[in-house]
C-alpha cells in the first residue's frame, strides 16, 4: 500500500494565498509579510517560502521598494526575438485569438522624428496606423506603425480589425527581411494610460522596431506599448567565435 505524502506547509500556504486573492485584478498589490503571517497564523519564513513558490510559478511579482503584486491569471504573451512573423501570426501560433480596434488609419506628412526613423525627408507622406491590440478578448497593447508611401501601398481602405499588417504587406509584394529593435520601460503619459486602461505614471514596456525589406529599404517604424508585465521575450544569443579560435573571452 502506497503512503501518500502530505504536501509541505509552505506549498499548502501558497495554494491558500492564491485562492484567497485569485479574484483580484491584474497587478493588484498583496498584503505584506507581517499581515500575511497574522492572516494565516504562521511564521514569516514559511510565508516567504510560499511567496517564493508563487513567484516561480509566475502568479506574483515582487518589486523592490514597492511590494508584491498579483499577476496570476493574466495572459502573458511569449515573443521570440529572432523571428519576423508579426504580432498576428506570433499570437496565432500560441493558440490565441487576436483582433484590433483601429484608432487611426491615415496618410500624413512625416514628423522630424518619424522621418529620421524611416530615413526619409521630413514632410514626406507616410501611412500611419494606430491600433489597440487584443488577445483572447483582453486588451494587450497600443501600437503605432509608420510606413513610407514611396515604398508602401495606400492601405487606408484595408480593414485591420482582424487582418495582419505584415501579411497584407507581403500580399503587396513587400517581403520583410530584418528588423532592428529596442526595448525600454517608462512611465505612461496621460494618453497612453487612457488607451491601456492603466494609471498615468504606471510602468509600460515600449518596443520600437525598424523593419527592412529584401531590398534593404526601411519599410516600417513601429512602437508597441504594453503594461510592463504582460510580455515575456525570449532571446537567443549566438557565439560568433570559431570553435578552434583560442582567443580568450573575458
GROMACS .gro file of C-alpha atoms in nm:
model
  250
    1UNK     CA    1   0.000   0.000   0.000
    2UNK     CA    2   0.139   0.336  -0.106
    3UNK     CA    3   0.161   0.605   0.156
    4UNK     CA    4   0.054   0.940   0.017
    5UNK     CA    5   0.300   1.212   0.108
    6UNK     CA    6   0.143   1.517   0.262
    7UNK     CA    7   0.224   1.849   0.098
    8UNK     CA    8   0.469   2.071   0.285
    9UNK     CA    9   0.307   2.354   0.481
   10UNK     CA   10   0.453   2.626   0.257
   11UNK     CA   11   0.303   2.459  -0.054
   12UNK     CA   12  -0.039   2.444   0.113
   13UNK     CA   13   0.006   2.805   0.214
   14UNK     CA   14   0.097   2.915  -0.141
   15UNK     CA   15  -0.225   2.750  -0.265
   16UNK     CA   16  -0.428   2.918   0.010
   17UNK     CA   17  -0.282   3.261  -0.073
   18UNK     CA   18  -0.355   3.211  -0.442
   19UNK     CA   19  -0.712   3.102  -0.370
   20UNK     CA   20  -0.775   3.399  -0.142
   21UNK     CA   21  -0.652   3.659  -0.390
   22UNK     CA   22  -0.746   3.495  -0.721
   23UNK     CA   23  -1.036   3.740  -0.765
   24UNK     CA   24  -0.803   4.042  -0.770
   25UNK     CA   25  -0.743   4.246  -1.083
   26UNK     CA   26  -0.413   4.211  -1.264
   27UNK     CA   27  -0.123   4.388  -1.090
   28UNK     CA   28  -0.314   4.435  -0.762
   29UNK     CA   29  -0.094   4.470  -0.451
   30UNK     CA   30  -0.085   4.188  -0.195
   31UNK     CA   31  -0.054   4.240   0.182
   32UNK     CA   32   0.295   4.248   0.332
   33UNK     CA   33   0.463   3.954   0.503
   34UNK     CA   34   0.361   4.060   0.854
   35UNK     CA   35  -0.006   4.090   0.758
   36UNK     CA   36   0.004   3.753   0.579
   37UNK     CA   37   0.160   3.593   0.889
   38UNK     CA   38  -0.126   3.721   1.105
   39UNK     CA   39  -0.388   3.626   0.847
   40UNK     CA   40  -0.267   3.267   0.804
   41UNK     CA   41  -0.134   3.219   1.159
   42UNK     CA   42   0.213   3.111   1.052
   43UNK     CA   43   0.576   3.222   1.066
   44UNK     CA   44   0.750   3.469   0.838
   45UNK     CA   45   0.997   3.209   0.695
   46UNK     CA   46   0.701   2.991   0.590
   47UNK     CA   47   0.528   3.290   0.430
   48UNK     CA   48   0.848   3.373   0.241
   49UNK     CA   49   0.874   3.017   0.109
   50UNK     CA   50   0.512   3.029  -0.007
   51UNK     CA   51   0.568   3.365  -0.177
   52UNK     CA   52   0.879   3.226  -0.349
   53UNK     CA   53   0.671   2.938  -0.489
   54UNK     CA   54   0.410   3.179  -0.629
   55UNK     CA   55   0.682   3.397  -0.780
   56UNK     CA   56   0.844   3.099  -0.955
   57UNK     CA   57   0.504   2.995  -1.090
   58UNK     CA   58   0.453   3.344  -1.234
   59UNK     CA   59   0.150   3.413  -1.016
   60UNK     CA   60   0.302   3.716  -0.845
   61UNK     CA   61   0.586   3.961  -0.898
   62UNK     CA   62   0.796   4.139  -0.637
   63UNK     CA   63   0.926   4.490  -0.697
   64UNK     CA   64   1.196   4.625  -0.468
   65UNK     CA   65   1.066   4.913  -0.261
   66UNK     CA   66   0.711   4.873  -0.395
   67UNK     CA   67   0.582   4.539  -0.273
   68UNK     CA   68   0.427   4.221  -0.408
   69UNK     CA   69   0.169   4.221  -0.688
   70UNK     CA   70  -0.076   3.959  -0.814
   71UNK     CA   71  -0.049   3.870  -1.185
   72UNK     CA   72  -0.164   3.508  -1.167
   73UNK     CA   73  -0.449   3.489  -1.411
   74UNK     CA   74  -0.316   3.739  -1.663
   75UNK     CA   75  -0.233   3.604  -2.007
   76UNK     CA   76   0.130   3.667  -2.092
   77UNK     CA   77   0.249   3.659  -2.449
   78UNK     CA   78   0.578   3.493  -2.539
   79UNK     CA   79   0.782   3.653  -2.815
   80UNK     CA   80   1.094   3.507  -2.974
   81UNK     CA   81   1.325   3.786  -3.078
   82UNK     CA   82   1.495   3.607  -3.369
   83UNK     CA   83   1.185   3.592  -3.590
   84UNK     CA   84   0.989   3.836  -3.809
   85UNK     CA   85   0.638   3.700  -3.828
   86UNK     CA   86   0.435   3.986  -3.686
   87UNK     CA   87   0.207   4.011  -3.384
   88UNK     CA   88  -0.093   3.845  -3.553
   89UNK     CA   89   0.100   3.532  -3.657
   90UNK     CA   90   0.301   3.522  -3.333
   91UNK     CA   91  -0.014   3.515  -3.121
   92UNK     CA   92  -0.192   3.273  -3.356
   93UNK     CA   93   0.098   3.024  -3.324
   94UNK     CA   94   0.042   3.026  -2.947
   95UNK     CA   95  -0.318   2.915  -2.998
   96UNK     CA   96  -0.465   3.251  -2.901
   97UNK     CA   97  -0.712   3.475  -3.083
   98UNK     CA   98  -0.620   3.834  -3.169
   99UNK     CA   99  -0.815   4.128  -3.301
  100UNK     CA  100  -0.769   4.503  -3.313
  101UNK     CA  101  -0.953   4.829  -3.263
  102UNK     CA  102  -0.828   5.081  -3.519
  103UNK     CA  103  -0.784   5.427  -3.364
  104UNK     CA  104  -0.620   5.595  -3.664
  105UNK     CA  105  -0.561   5.492  -4.025
  106UNK     CA  106  -0.431   5.782  -4.227
  107UNK     CA  107  -0.177   5.920  -4.473
  108UNK     CA  108   0.009   6.215  -4.323
  109UNK     CA  109   0.335   6.414  -4.353
  110UNK     CA  110   0.624   6.261  -4.159
  111UNK     CA  111   0.733   6.448  -3.849
  112UNK     CA  112   1.105   6.508  -3.795
  113UNK     CA  113   1.129   6.210  -3.558
  114UNK     CA  114   0.943   5.969  -3.788
  115UNK     CA  115   1.141   6.090  -4.091
  116UNK     CA  116   1.468   6.014  -3.909
  117UNK     CA  117   1.350   5.663  -3.818
  118UNK     CA  118   1.239   5.586  -4.175
  119UNK     CA  119   1.537   5.769  -4.332
  120UNK     CA  120   1.311   5.989  -4.545
  121UNK     CA  121   1.261   6.364  -4.566
  122UNK     CA  122   1.054   6.548  -4.308
  123UNK     CA  123   0.713   6.610  -4.465
  124UNK     CA  124   0.727   6.305  -4.693
  125UNK     CA  125   0.399   6.113  -4.685
  126UNK     CA  126   0.367   5.811  -4.456
  127UNK     CA  127   0.087   5.568  -4.382
  128UNK     CA  128   0.012   5.582  -4.008
  129UNK     CA  129  -0.181   5.301  -3.837
  130UNK     CA  130  -0.268   5.321  -3.467
  131UNK     CA  131  -0.438   5.022  -3.306
  132UNK     CA  132  -0.534   4.870  -2.975
  133UNK     CA  133  -0.445   4.501  -2.993
  134UNK     CA  134  -0.643   4.237  -2.804
  135UNK     CA  135  -0.556   3.877  -2.715
  136UNK     CA  136  -0.845   3.642  -2.635
  137UNK     CA  137  -1.062   3.949  -2.580
  138UNK     CA  138  -0.824   4.119  -2.334
  139UNK     CA  139  -0.651   4.448  -2.409
  140UNK     CA  140  -0.282   4.388  -2.476
  141UNK     CA  141  -0.111   4.681  -2.647
  142UNK     CA  142  -0.123   5.024  -2.807
  143UNK     CA  143   0.058   5.003  -3.141
  144UNK     CA  144   0.164   5.280  -3.380
  145UNK     CA  145   0.321   5.188  -3.714
  146UNK     CA  146   0.451   5.419  -3.987
  147UNK     CA  147   0.525   5.323  -4.348
  148UNK     CA  148   0.677   5.542  -4.623
  149UNK     CA  149   0.428   5.587  -4.906
  150UNK     CA  150   0.717   5.580  -5.154
  151UNK     CA  151   0.753   5.205  -5.096
  152UNK     CA  152   0.422   5.101  -4.942
  153UNK     CA  153   0.072   5.100  -5.089
  154UNK     CA  154  -0.209   5.321  -4.962
  155UNK     CA  155  -0.366   5.097  -4.700
  156UNK     CA  156  -0.635   5.336  -4.580
  157UNK     CA  157  -0.918   5.117  -4.709
  158UNK     CA  158  -0.789   4.789  -4.562
  159UNK     CA  159  -0.982   4.666  -4.257
  160UNK     CA  160  -0.715   4.588  -3.997
  161UNK     CA  161  -0.964   4.488  -3.727
  162UNK     CA  162  -0.877   4.120  -3.776
  163UNK     CA  163  -0.622   4.137  -4.056
  164UNK     CA  164  -0.244   4.110  -4.025
  165UNK     CA  165  -0.049   4.415  -4.142
  166UNK     CA  166   0.259   4.205  -4.225
  167UNK     CA  167   0.054   3.954  -4.425
  168UNK     CA  168  -0.101   4.245  -4.614
  169UNK     CA  169   0.241   4.392  -4.697
  170UNK     CA  170   0.352   4.051  -4.824
  171UNK     CA  171   0.044   4.037  -5.047
  172UNK     CA  172   0.151   4.369  -5.198
  173UNK     CA  173   0.498   4.231  -5.274
  174UNK     CA  174   0.683   4.384  -4.977
  175UNK     CA  175   0.890   4.099  -4.832
  176UNK     CA  176   1.036   4.164  -4.487
  177UNK     CA  177   1.399   4.073  -4.432
  178UNK     CA  178   1.531   4.202  -4.100
  179UNK     CA  179   1.438   4.415  -3.803
  180UNK     CA  180   1.629   4.636  -3.560
  181UNK     CA  181   1.462   4.650  -3.220
  182UNK     CA  182   1.499   4.834  -2.890
  183UNK     CA  183   1.313   4.789  -2.562
  184UNK     CA  184   1.265   5.043  -2.285
  185UNK     CA  185   1.046   5.075  -1.979
  186UNK     CA  186   0.897   5.413  -1.899
  187UNK     CA  187   0.611   5.581  -1.714
  188UNK     CA  188   0.285   5.603  -1.910
  189UNK     CA  189   0.172   5.951  -2.008
  190UNK     CA  190  -0.194   6.056  -1.989
  191UNK     CA  191  -0.283   5.937  -2.341
  192UNK     CA  192  -0.105   5.601  -2.307
  193UNK     CA  193  -0.268   5.543  -1.968
  194UNK     CA  194  -0.612   5.621  -2.111
  195UNK     CA  195  -0.574   5.379  -2.403
  196UNK     CA  196  -0.414   5.099  -2.198
  197UNK     CA  197  -0.666   5.142  -1.914
  198UNK     CA  198  -0.400   5.198  -1.650
  199UNK     CA  199  -0.298   5.489  -1.429
  200UNK     CA  200  -0.081   5.772  -1.554
  201UNK     CA  201   0.273   5.705  -1.433
  202UNK     CA  202   0.235   5.325  -1.434
  203UNK     CA  203   0.525   5.137  -1.595
  204UNK     CA  204   0.488   5.036  -1.960
  205UNK     CA  205   0.717   4.849  -2.197
  206UNK     CA  206   0.790   5.028  -2.523
  207UNK     CA  207   0.917   4.803  -2.801
  208UNK     CA  208   1.044   5.006  -3.101
  209UNK     CA  209   1.127   4.834  -3.430
  210UNK     CA  210   1.265   4.941  -3.767
  211UNK     CA  211   1.190   4.685  -4.037
  212UNK     CA  212   1.373   4.635  -4.368
  213UNK     CA  213   1.257   4.460  -4.682
  214UNK     CA  214   1.462   4.228  -4.905
  215UNK     CA  215   1.587   4.534  -5.098
  216UNK     CA  216   1.728   4.671  -4.771
  217UNK     CA  217   1.477   4.958  -4.765
  218UNK     CA  218   1.320   5.071  -4.438
  219UNK     CA  219   0.950   4.994  -4.480
  220UNK     CA  220   0.826   5.033  -4.124
  221UNK     CA  221   0.884   5.205  -3.793
  222UNK     CA  222   0.660   5.071  -3.516
  223UNK     CA  223   0.616   5.125  -3.144
  224UNK     CA  224   0.432   4.868  -2.933
  225UNK     CA  225   0.336   4.978  -2.583
  226UNK     CA  226   0.213   4.732  -2.320
  227UNK     CA  227   0.177   4.711  -1.945
  228UNK     CA  228   0.529   4.632  -1.828
  229UNK     CA  229   0.450   4.280  -1.706
  230UNK     CA  230   0.233   4.147  -1.989
  231UNK     CA  231   0.503   4.011  -2.217
  232UNK     CA  232   0.790   3.765  -2.190
  233UNK     CA  233   1.063   3.791  -2.453
  234UNK     CA  234   1.291   3.504  -2.548
  235UNK     CA  235   1.629   3.599  -2.696
  236UNK     CA  236   1.873   3.351  -2.850
  237UNK     CA  237   2.239   3.464  -2.834
  238UNK     CA  238   2.499   3.300  -3.057
  239UNK     CA  239   2.876   3.278  -3.018
  240UNK     CA  240   3.031   3.405  -3.344
  241UNK     CA  241   3.379   3.291  -3.239
  242UNK     CA  242   3.501   2.988  -3.441
  243UNK     CA  243   3.532   2.663  -3.242
  244UNK     CA  244   3.910   2.647  -3.295
  245UNK     CA  245   3.969   3.014  -3.209
  246UNK     CA  246   4.188   3.022  -2.895
  247UNK     CA  247   4.128   3.392  -2.826
  248UNK     CA  248   4.049   3.448  -2.460
  249UNK     CA  249   3.694   3.553  -2.377
  250UNK     CA  250   3.663   3.778  -2.075
   0.00000   0.00000   0.00000
